[in-house]
Amino acid sequence: MNVNAPLLDDDTLGFGEEEEPRNGKKLTHPFVTFFHLLFRVSAVLVYLLCNWFKISFITSFVTVVLLLSMDFWTVKNITGRLMVGLRWWNYVDDDGKSHWVFEARKNRINPSESQIFWLALILCPLLWCILFLTALVGLSFTWVLLVCIALVLNGANLYGYVKCKMGSNQSISRSLSDMTSDFFRKQVIQNMSSMMRSSQQQPSTPAQPNII
């Protein structure tokens, strides 16, 4: 269930109260941008280097999972909020029902940081998909498990932020249905008006006299 809910009381800045960017060409949050790239790029590099240098699978598995976990937490809780003004989270109500919340800030966003955020968010899952196919073709099923974990963690953040950016499925389906109904309504009005104009412009034929 997707709803909007108030935040719990804490000591962090309110959503949308962060400092506004002063210059679109310079990074407003350089350290945040650095850590947005650090963990996910490091996870890919460690995975590739472990295969290249034949490091033990357990060491590789633990290292990559730790990097992926740190990347998931950082992107979900920090970089998305500061770099693009988006946030998604989950809470459980008193009845035990889980609710997913997708929020978007209306403040101005630094375009450079936004490009870096979305490029890293989209390209890394695509790269993990290529690595998944490579491991599957090579019949390396132990590495397939690790790549699947990477796809789940990277894909969860990608799905959450796309949902924040595009809106919920209900709003999208509602807008599509409204557009469809408006289109058909316009078509009906245009057809009726064209039929009325054609009937008015059609000349009346004079009656033929009876010839004996």
PDB file of N, CA and C in Angstrom, residues 31-117:
ATOM      1  N   PHE A  31      31.043  15.395  -1.166  1.00  0.00           N
ATOM      2  CA  PHE A  31      31.328  14.180  -0.399  1.00  0.00           C
ATOM      3  C   PHE A  31      30.196  13.158  -0.548  1.00  0.00           C
ATOM      4  N   VAL A  32      28.968  13.648  -0.579  1.00  0.00           N
ATOM      5  CA  VAL A  32      27.824  12.751  -0.776  1.00  0.00           C
ATOM      6  C   VAL A  32      27.897  12.109  -2.152  1.00  0.00           C
ATOM      7  N   THR A  33      28.246  12.898  -3.162  1.00  0.00           N
ATOM      8  CA  THR A  33      28.386  12.363  -4.517  1.00  0.00           C
ATOM      9  C   THR A  33      29.501  11.330  -4.587  1.00  0.00           C
ATOM     10  N   PHE A  34      30.589  11.590  -3.879  1.00  0.00           N
ATOM     11  CA  PHE A  34      31.706  10.644  -3.857  1.00  0.00           C
ATOM     12  C   PHE A  34      31.286   9.301  -3.272  1.00  0.00           C
ATOM     13  N   PHE A  35      30.577   9.330  -2.144  1.00  0.00           N
ATOM     14  CA  PHE A  35      30.157   8.072  -1.519  1.00  0.00           C
ATOM     15  C   PHE A  35      29.020   7.409  -2.290  1.00  0.00           C
ATOM     16  N   HIS A  36      28.263   8.195  -3.065  1.00  0.00           N
ATOM     17  CA  HIS A  36      27.247   7.593  -3.927  1.00  0.00           C
ATOM     18  C   HIS A  36      27.884   6.680  -4.964  1.00  0.00           C
ATOM     19  N   LEU A  37      29.067   7.065  -5.441  1.00  0.00           N
ATOM     20  CA  LEU A  37      29.775   6.263  -6.440  1.00  0.00           C
ATOM     21  C   LEU A  37      30.710   5.232  -5.817  1.00  0.00           C
ATOM     22  N   LEU A  38      31.229   5.529  -4.626  1.00  0.00           N
ATOM     23  CA  LEU A  38      32.299   4.719  -4.049  1.00  0.00           C
ATOM     24  C   LEU A  38      31.880   3.268  -3.846  1.00  0.00           C
ATOM     25  N   PHE A  39      30.797   3.049  -3.114  1.00  0.00           N
ATOM     26  CA  PHE A  39      30.451   1.681  -2.704  1.00  0.00           C
ATOM     27  C   PHE A  39      30.020   0.822  -3.886  1.00  0.00           C
ATOM     28  N   ARG A  40      29.192   1.383  -4.773  1.00  0.00           N
ATOM     29  CA  ARG A  40      28.720   0.540  -5.878  1.00  0.00           C
ATOM     30  C   ARG A  40      29.797   0.259  -6.909  1.00  0.00           C
ATOM     31  N   VAL A  41      30.663   1.241  -7.167  1.00  0.00           N
ATOM     32  CA  VAL A  41      31.767   0.994  -8.090  1.00  0.00           C
ATOM     33  C   VAL A  41      32.778   0.036  -7.460  1.00  0.00           C
ATOM     34  N   SER A  42      33.008   0.177  -6.156  1.00  0.00           N
ATOM     35  CA  SER A  42      33.938  -0.725  -5.473  1.00  0.00           C
ATOM     36  C   SER A  42      33.434  -2.161  -5.487  1.00  0.00           C
ATOM     37  N   ALA A  43      32.111  -2.343  -5.352  1.00  0.00           N
ATOM     38  CA  ALA A  43      31.558  -3.699  -5.382  1.00  0.00           C
ATOM     39  C   ALA A  43      31.809  -4.370  -6.727  1.00  0.00           C
ATOM     40  N   VAL A  44      31.642  -3.614  -7.804  1.00  0.00           N
ATOM     41  CA  VAL A  44      31.884  -4.171  -9.139  1.00  0.00           C
ATOM     42  C   VAL A  44      33.367  -4.477  -9.332  1.00  0.00           C
ATOM     43  N   LEU A  45      34.227  -3.561  -8.908  1.00  0.00           N
ATOM     44  CA  LEU A  45      35.670  -3.773  -9.071  1.00  0.00           C
ATOM     45  C   LEU A  45      36.167  -4.961  -8.258  1.00  0.00           C
ATOM     46  N   VAL A  46      35.696  -5.082  -7.016  1.00  0.00           N
ATOM     47  CA  VAL A  46      36.113  -6.222  -6.193  1.00  0.00           C
ATOM     48  C   VAL A  46      35.654  -7.524  -6.811  1.00  0.00           C
ATOM     49  N   TYR A  47      34.439  -7.535  -7.348  1.00  0.00           N
ATOM     50  CA  TYR A  47      33.930  -8.756  -8.001  1.00  0.00           C
ATOM     51  C   TYR A  47      34.813  -9.139  -9.186  1.00  0.00           C
ATOM     52  N   LEU A  48      35.174  -8.159 -10.016  1.00  0.00           N
ATOM     53  CA  LEU A  48      35.991  -8.451 -11.188  1.00  0.00           C
ATOM     54  C   LEU A  48      37.412  -8.857 -10.792  1.00  0.00           C
ATOM     55  N   LEU A  49      37.981  -8.161  -9.802  1.00  0.00           N
ATOM     56  CA  LEU A  49      39.352  -8.476  -9.393  1.00  0.00           C
ATOM     57  C   LEU A  49      39.444  -9.822  -8.686  1.00  0.00           C
ATOM     58  N   CYS A  50      38.405 -10.195  -7.951  1.00  0.00           N
ATOM     59  CA  CYS A  50      38.418 -11.508  -7.291  1.00  0.00           C
ATOM     60  C   CYS A  50      38.441 -12.623  -8.319  1.00  0.00           C
ATOM     61  N   ASN A  51      37.686 -12.458  -9.393  1.00  0.00           N
ATOM     62  CA  ASN A  51      37.718 -13.453 -10.459  1.00  0.00           C
ATOM     63  C   ASN A  51      39.067 -13.452 -11.179  1.00  0.00           C
ATOM     64  N   TRP A  52      39.649 -12.258 -11.330  1.00  0.00           N
ATOM     65  CA  TRP A  52      40.904 -12.150 -12.080  1.00  0.00           C
ATOM     66  C   TRP A  52      42.074 -12.747 -11.300  1.00  0.00           C
ATOM     67  N   PHE A  53      42.141 -12.420  -9.998  1.00  0.00           N
ATOM     68  CA  PHE A  53      43.269 -12.867  -9.185  1.00  0.00           C
ATOM     69  C   PHE A  53      42.994 -14.164  -8.419  1.00  0.00           C
ATOM     70  N   LYS A  54      41.853 -14.788  -8.680  1.00  0.00           N
ATOM     71  CA  LYS A  54      41.523 -16.089  -8.088  1.00  0.00           C
ATOM     72  C   LYS A  54      41.526 -16.057  -6.553  1.00  0.00           C
ATOM     73  N   ILE A  55      40.919 -15.001  -5.991  1.00  0.00           N
ATOM     74  CA  ILE A  55      40.794 -14.907  -4.536  1.00  0.00           C
ATOM     75  C   ILE A  55      39.692 -15.866  -4.092  1.00  0.00           C
ATOM     76  N   SER A  56      39.778 -16.336  -2.854  1.00  0.00           N
ATOM     77  CA  SER A  56      38.820 -17.319  -2.359  1.00  0.00           C
ATOM     78  C   SER A  56      37.395 -16.780  -2.449  1.00  0.00           C
ATOM     79  N   PHE A  57      36.472 -17.679  -2.709  1.00  0.00           N
ATOM     80  CA  PHE A  57      35.081 -17.274  -2.919  1.00  0.00           C
ATOM     81  C   PHE A  57      34.478 -16.673  -1.658  1.00  0.00           C
ATOM     82  N   ILE A  58      34.783 -17.221  -0.477  1.00  0.00           N
ATOM     83  CA  ILE A  58      34.185 -16.719   0.765  1.00  0.00           C
ATOM     84  C   ILE A  58      34.625 -15.279   1.019  1.00  0.00           C
ATOM     85  N   THR A  59      35.913 -15.003   0.842  1.00  0.00           N
ATOM     86  CA  THR A  59      36.403 -13.633   1.023  1.00  0.00           C
ATOM     87  C   THR A  59      35.764 -12.679   0.024  1.00  0.00           C
ATOM     88  N   SER A  60      35.658 -13.105  -1.216  1.00  0.00           N
ATOM     89  CA  SER A  60      35.037 -12.268  -2.241  1.00  0.00           C
ATOM     90  C   SER A  60      33.564 -12.039  -1.942  1.00  0.00           C
ATOM     91  N   PHE A  61      32.878 -13.097  -1.547  1.00  0.00           N
ATOM     92  CA  PHE A  61      31.446 -13.012  -1.283  1.00  0.00           C
ATOM     93  C   PHE A  61      31.166 -12.030  -0.148  1.00  0.00           C
ATOM     94  N   VAL A  62      31.877 -12.175   0.963  1.00  0.00           N
ATOM     95  CA  VAL A  62      31.648 -11.310   2.128  1.00  0.00           C
ATOM     96  C   VAL A  62      31.983  -9.859   1.801  1.00  0.00           C
ATOM     97  N   THR A  63      33.086  -9.624   1.095  1.00  0.00           N
ATOM     98  CA  THR A  63      33.486  -8.257   0.769  1.00  0.00           C
ATOM     99  C   THR A  63      32.480  -7.577  -0.144  1.00  0.00           C
ATOM    100  N   VAL A  64      32.043  -8.276  -1.181  1.00  0.00           N
ATOM    101  CA  VAL A  64      31.099  -7.681  -2.130  1.00  0.00           C
ATOM    102  C   VAL A  64      29.749  -7.442  -1.461  1.00  0.00           C
ATOM    103  N   VAL A  65      29.290  -8.370  -0.640  1.00  0.00           N
ATOM    104  CA  VAL A  65      27.992  -8.187   0.033  1.00  0.00           C
ATOM    105  C   VAL A  65      28.054  -7.007   0.999  1.00  0.00           C
ATOM    106  N   LEU A  66      29.165  -6.845   1.713  1.00  0.00           N
ATOM    107  CA  LEU A  66      29.311  -5.696   2.610  1.00  0.00           C
ATOM    108  C   LEU A  66      29.284  -4.379   1.830  1.00  0.00           C
ATOM    109  N   LEU A  67      29.984  -4.332   0.708  1.00  0.00           N
ATOM    110  CA  LEU A  67      29.967  -3.118  -0.112  1.00  0.00           C
ATOM    111  C   LEU A  67      28.580  -2.843  -0.676  1.00  0.00           C
ATOM    112  N   LEU A  68      27.891  -3.879  -1.116  1.00  0.00           N
ATOM    113  CA  LEU A  68      26.536  -3.703  -1.639  1.00  0.00           C
ATOM    114  C   LEU A  68      25.572  -3.237  -0.548  1.00  0.00           C
ATOM    115  N   SER A  69      25.730  -3.757   0.659  1.00  0.00           N
ATOM    116  CA  SER A  69      24.860  -3.357   1.761  1.00  0.00           C
ATOM    117  C   SER A  69      25.096  -1.896   2.140  1.00  0.00           C
ATOM    118  N   MET A  70      26.355  -1.483   2.193  1.00  0.00           N
ATOM    119  CA  MET A  70      26.659  -0.083   2.492  1.00  0.00           C
ATOM    120  C   MET A  70      26.153   0.834   1.390  1.00  0.00           C
ATOM    121  N   ASP A  71      26.258   0.377   0.144  1.00  0.00           N
ATOM    122  CA  ASP A  71      25.738   1.169  -0.963  1.00  0.00           C
ATOM    123  C   ASP A  71      24.216   1.292  -0.882  1.00  0.00           C
ATOM    124  N   PHE A  72      23.543   0.207  -0.567  1.00  0.00           N
ATOM    125  CA  PHE A  72      22.086   0.243  -0.473  1.00  0.00           C
ATOM    126  C   PHE A  72      21.637   1.230   0.598  1.00  0.00           C
ATOM    127  N   TRP A  73      22.251   1.166   1.770  1.00  0.00           N
ATOM    128  CA  TRP A  73      21.848   2.060   2.861  1.00  0.00           C
ATOM    129  C   TRP A  73      22.178   3.509   2.535  1.00  0.00           C
ATOM    130  N   THR A  74      23.351   3.759   1.943  1.00  0.00           N
ATOM    131  CA  THR A  74      23.762   5.128   1.635  1.00  0.00           C
ATOM    132  C   THR A  74      22.860   5.761   0.583  1.00  0.00           C
ATOM    133  N   VAL A  75      22.580   5.015  -0.489  1.00  0.00           N
ATOM    134  CA  VAL A  75      21.753   5.550  -1.567  1.00  0.00           C
ATOM    135  C   VAL A  75      20.318   5.752  -1.097  1.00  0.00           C
ATOM    136  N   LYS A  76      19.802   4.825  -0.323  1.00  0.00           N
ATOM    137  CA  LYS A  76      18.406   4.909   0.109  1.00  0.00           C
ATOM    138  C   LYS A  76      18.183   6.034   1.114  1.00  0.00           C
ATOM    139  N   ASN A  77      19.106   6.228   2.044  1.00  0.00           N
ATOM    140  CA  ASN A  77      18.858   7.141   3.153  1.00  0.00           C
ATOM    141  C   ASN A  77      19.542   8.494   3.037  1.00  0.00           C
ATOM    142  N   ILE A  78      20.583   8.607   2.201  1.00  0.00           N
ATOM    143  CA  ILE A  78      21.348   9.856   2.179  1.00  0.00           C
ATOM    144  C   ILE A  78      21.398  10.469   0.779  1.00  0.00           C
ATOM    145  N   THR A  79      21.995   9.754  -0.170  1.00  0.00           N
ATOM    146  CA  THR A  79      22.290  10.390  -1.460  1.00  0.00           C
ATOM    147  C   THR A  79      21.034  10.720  -2.254  1.00  0.00           C
ATOM    148  N   GLY A  80      20.020   9.882  -2.193  1.00  0.00           N
ATOM    149  CA  GLY A  80      18.786  10.186  -2.917  1.00  0.00           C
ATOM    150  C   GLY A  80      18.103  11.428  -2.394  1.00  0.00           C
ATOM    151  N   ARG A  81      18.127  11.609  -1.075  1.00  0.00           N
ATOM    152  CA  ARG A  81      17.479  12.774  -0.469  1.00  0.00           C
ATOM    153  C   ARG A  81      18.227  14.057  -0.781  1.00  0.00           C
ATOM    154  N   LEU A  82      19.568  14.008  -0.753  1.00  0.00           N
ATOM    155  CA  LEU A  82      20.351  15.226  -0.937  1.00  0.00           C
ATOM    156  C   LEU A  82      20.622  15.553  -2.397  1.00  0.00           C
ATOM    157  N   MET A  83      20.804  14.540  -3.240  1.00  0.00           N
ATOM    158  CA  MET A  83      21.220  14.800  -4.615  1.00  0.00           C
ATOM    159  C   MET A  83      20.055  15.048  -5.555  1.00  0.00           C
ATOM    160  N   VAL A  84      18.939  14.362  -5.367  1.00  0.00           N
ATOM    161  CA  VAL A  84      17.803  14.513  -6.292  1.00  0.00           C
ATOM    162  C   VAL A  84      16.498  14.846  -5.579  1.00  0.00           C
ATOM    163  N   GLY A  85      16.505  14.959  -4.267  1.00  0.00           N
ATOM    164  CA  GLY A  85      15.290  15.337  -3.567  1.00  0.00           C
ATOM    165  C   GLY A  85      14.218  14.271  -3.580  1.00  0.00           C
ATOM    166  N   LEU A  86      14.607  13.007  -3.569  1.00  0.00           N
ATOM    167  CA  LEU A  86      13.654  11.901  -3.577  1.00  0.00           C
ATOM    168  C   LEU A  86      13.911  11.006  -2.367  1.00  0.00           C
ATOM    169  N   ARG A  87      12.859  10.358  -1.908  1.00  0.00           N
ATOM    170  CA  ARG A  87      13.012   9.457  -0.770  1.00  0.00           C
ATOM    171  C   ARG A  87      11.901   8.417  -0.793  1.00  0.00           C
ATOM    172  N   TRP A  88      12.254   7.175  -0.514  1.00  0.00           N
ATOM    173  CA  TRP A  88      11.257   6.109  -0.362  1.00  0.00           C
ATOM    174  C   TRP A  88      11.571   5.342   0.912  1.00  0.00           C
ATOM    175  N   TRP A  89      10.514   4.934   1.604  1.00  0.00           N
ATOM    176  CA  TRP A  89      10.696   4.264   2.880  1.00  0.00           C
ATOM    177  C   TRP A  89       9.458   3.451   3.200  1.00  0.00           C
ATOM    178  N   ASN A  90       9.549   2.707   4.289  1.00  0.00           N
ATOM    179  CA  ASN A  90       8.481   1.778   4.670  1.00  0.00           C
ATOM    180  C   ASN A  90       8.229   1.889   6.162  1.00  0.00           C
ATOM    181  N   TYR A  91       6.951   1.732   6.543  1.00  0.00           N
ATOM    182  CA  TYR A  91       6.624   1.684   7.962  1.00  0.00           C
ATOM    183  C   TYR A  91       5.468   0.703   8.168  1.00  0.00           C
ATOM    184  N   VAL A  92       5.337   0.234   9.381  1.00  0.00           N
ATOM    185  CA  VAL A  92       4.295  -0.715   9.754  1.00  0.00           C
ATOM    186  C   VAL A  92       3.359  -0.017  10.730  1.00  0.00           C
ATOM    187  N   ASP A  93       2.049  -0.033  10.431  1.00  0.00           N
ATOM    188  CA  ASP A  93       1.088   0.650  11.290  1.00  0.00           C
ATOM    189  C   ASP A  93       0.726  -0.214  12.497  1.00  0.00           C
ATOM    190  N   ASP A  94      -0.210   0.270  13.287  1.00  0.00           N
ATOM    191  CA  ASP A  94      -0.601  -0.434  14.509  1.00  0.00           C
ATOM    192  C   ASP A  94      -1.291  -1.764  14.230  1.00  0.00           C
ATOM    193  N   ASP A  95      -1.866  -1.898  13.024  1.00  0.00           N
ATOM    194  CA  ASP A  95      -2.539  -3.149  12.662  1.00  0.00           C
ATOM    195  C   ASP A  95      -1.586  -4.180  12.073  1.00  0.00           C
ATOM    196  N   GLY A  96      -0.308  -3.829  11.975  1.00  0.00           N
ATOM    197  CA  GLY A  96       0.671  -4.756  11.430  1.00  0.00           C
ATOM    198  C   GLY A  96       0.778  -4.735   9.923  1.00  0.00           C
ATOM    199  N   LYS A  97       0.155  -3.741   9.250  1.00  0.00           N
ATOM    200  CA  LYS A  97       0.208  -3.651   7.804  1.00  0.00           C
ATOM    201  C   LYS A  97       1.414  -2.820   7.379  1.00  0.00           C
ATOM    202  N   SER A  98       2.069  -3.279   6.333  1.00  0.00           N
ATOM    203  CA  SER A  98       3.243  -2.597   5.809  1.00  0.00           C
ATOM    204  C   SER A  98       2.828  -1.563   4.761  1.00  0.00           C
ATOM    205  N   HIS A  99       3.356  -0.370   4.865  1.00  0.00           N
ATOM    206  CA  HIS A  99       3.030   0.718   3.945  1.00  0.00           C
ATOM    207  C   HIS A  99       4.323   1.252   3.329  1.00  0.00           C
ATOM    208  N   TRP A 100       4.296   1.448   2.012  1.00  0.00           N
ATOM    209  CA  TRP A 100       5.439   2.004   1.294  1.00  0.00           C
ATOM    210  C   TRP A 100       5.136   3.443   0.924  1.00  0.00           C
ATOM    211  N   VAL A 101       6.073   4.332   1.190  1.00  0.00           N
ATOM    212  CA  VAL A 101       5.895   5.760   0.962  1.00  0.00           C
ATOM    213  C   VAL A 101       6.952   6.228  -0.032  1.00  0.00           C
ATOM    214  N   PHE A 102       6.520   6.958  -1.068  1.00  0.00           N
ATOM    215  CA  PHE A 102       7.421   7.500  -2.090  1.00  0.00           C
ATOM    216  C   PHE A 102       7.220   9.012  -2.126  1.00  0.00           C
ATOM    217  N   GLU A 103       8.297   9.763  -1.859  1.00  0.00           N
ATOM    218  CA  GLU A 103       8.201  11.210  -1.730  1.00  0.00           C
ATOM    219  C   GLU A 103       9.142  11.893  -2.713  1.00  0.00           C
ATOM    220  N   ALA A 104       8.730  13.085  -3.149  1.00  0.00           N
ATOM    221  CA  ALA A 104       9.549  13.900  -4.046  1.00  0.00           C
ATOM    222  C   ALA A 104       9.548  15.337  -3.530  1.00  0.00           C
ATOM    223  N   ARG A 105      10.721  15.924  -3.450  1.00  0.00           N
ATOM    224  CA  ARG A 105      10.865  17.297  -2.982  1.00  0.00           C
ATOM    225  C   ARG A 105      10.712  18.252  -4.156  1.00  0.00           C
ATOM    226  N   LYS A 106      10.082  19.392  -3.921  1.00  0.00           N
ATOM    227  CA  LYS A 106       9.837  20.366  -4.974  1.00  0.00           C
ATOM    228  C   LYS A 106      10.934  21.428  -5.057  1.00  0.00           C
ATOM    229  N   ASN A 107      11.922  21.369  -4.191  1.00  0.00           N
ATOM    230  CA  ASN A 107      12.995  22.358  -4.234  1.00  0.00           C
ATOM    231  C   ASN A 107      13.886  22.156  -5.456  1.00  0.00           C
ATOM    232  N   ARG A 108      14.700  23.165  -5.729  1.00  0.00           N
ATOM    233  CA  ARG A 108      15.584  23.118  -6.885  1.00  0.00           C
ATOM    234  C   ARG A 108      16.688  22.081  -6.670  1.00  0.00           C
ATOM    235  N   ILE A 109      17.020  21.347  -7.733  1.00  0.00           N
ATOM    236  CA  ILE A 109      18.016  20.278  -7.672  1.00  0.00           C
ATOM    237  C   ILE A 109      19.219  20.665  -8.517  1.00  0.00           C
ATOM    238  N   ASN A 110      20.407  20.333  -8.036  1.00  0.00           N
ATOM    239  CA  ASN A 110      21.624  20.569  -8.799  1.00  0.00           C
ATOM    240  C   ASN A 110      21.645  19.635 -10.005  1.00  0.00           C
ATOM    241  N   PRO A 111      21.700  20.152 -11.235  1.00  0.00           N
ATOM    242  CA  PRO A 111      21.621  19.281 -12.422  1.00  0.00           C
ATOM    243  C   PRO A 111      22.811  18.334 -12.555  1.00  0.00           C
ATOM    244  N   SER A 112      24.001  18.781 -12.151  1.00  0.00           N
ATOM    245  CA  SER A 112      25.181  17.911 -12.253  1.00  0.00           C
ATOM    246  C   SER A 112      25.053  16.721 -11.315  1.00  0.00           C
ATOM    247  N   GLU A 113      24.632  16.977 -10.084  1.00  0.00           N
ATOM    248  CA  GLU A 113      24.455  15.889  -9.139  1.00  0.00           C
ATOM    249  C   GLU A 113      23.333  14.958  -9.573  1.00  0.00           C
ATOM    250  N   SER A 114      22.287  15.524 -10.151  1.00  0.00           N
ATOM    251  CA  SER A 114      21.182  14.682 -10.615  1.00  0.00           C
ATOM    252  C   SER A 114      21.630  13.734 -11.720  1.00  0.00           C
ATOM    253  N   GLN A 115      22.446  14.233 -12.651  1.00  0.00           N
ATOM    254  CA  GLN A 115      22.942  13.372 -13.727  1.00  0.00           C
ATOM    255  C   GLN A 115      23.827  12.257 -13.186  1.00  0.00           C
ATOM    256  N   ILE A 116      24.720  12.611 -12.249  1.00  0.00           N
ATOM    257  CA  ILE A 116      25.592  11.589 -11.662  1.00  0.00           C
ATOM    258  C   ILE A 116      24.771  10.543 -10.918  1.00  0.00           C
ATOM    259  N   PHE A 117      23.769  11.001 -10.186  1.00  0.00           N
ATOM    260  CA  PHE A 117      22.936  10.084  -9.406  1.00  0.00           C
ATOM    261  C   PHE A 117      22.236   9.076 -10.309  1.00  0.00           C
TER     262      PHE A 117
END
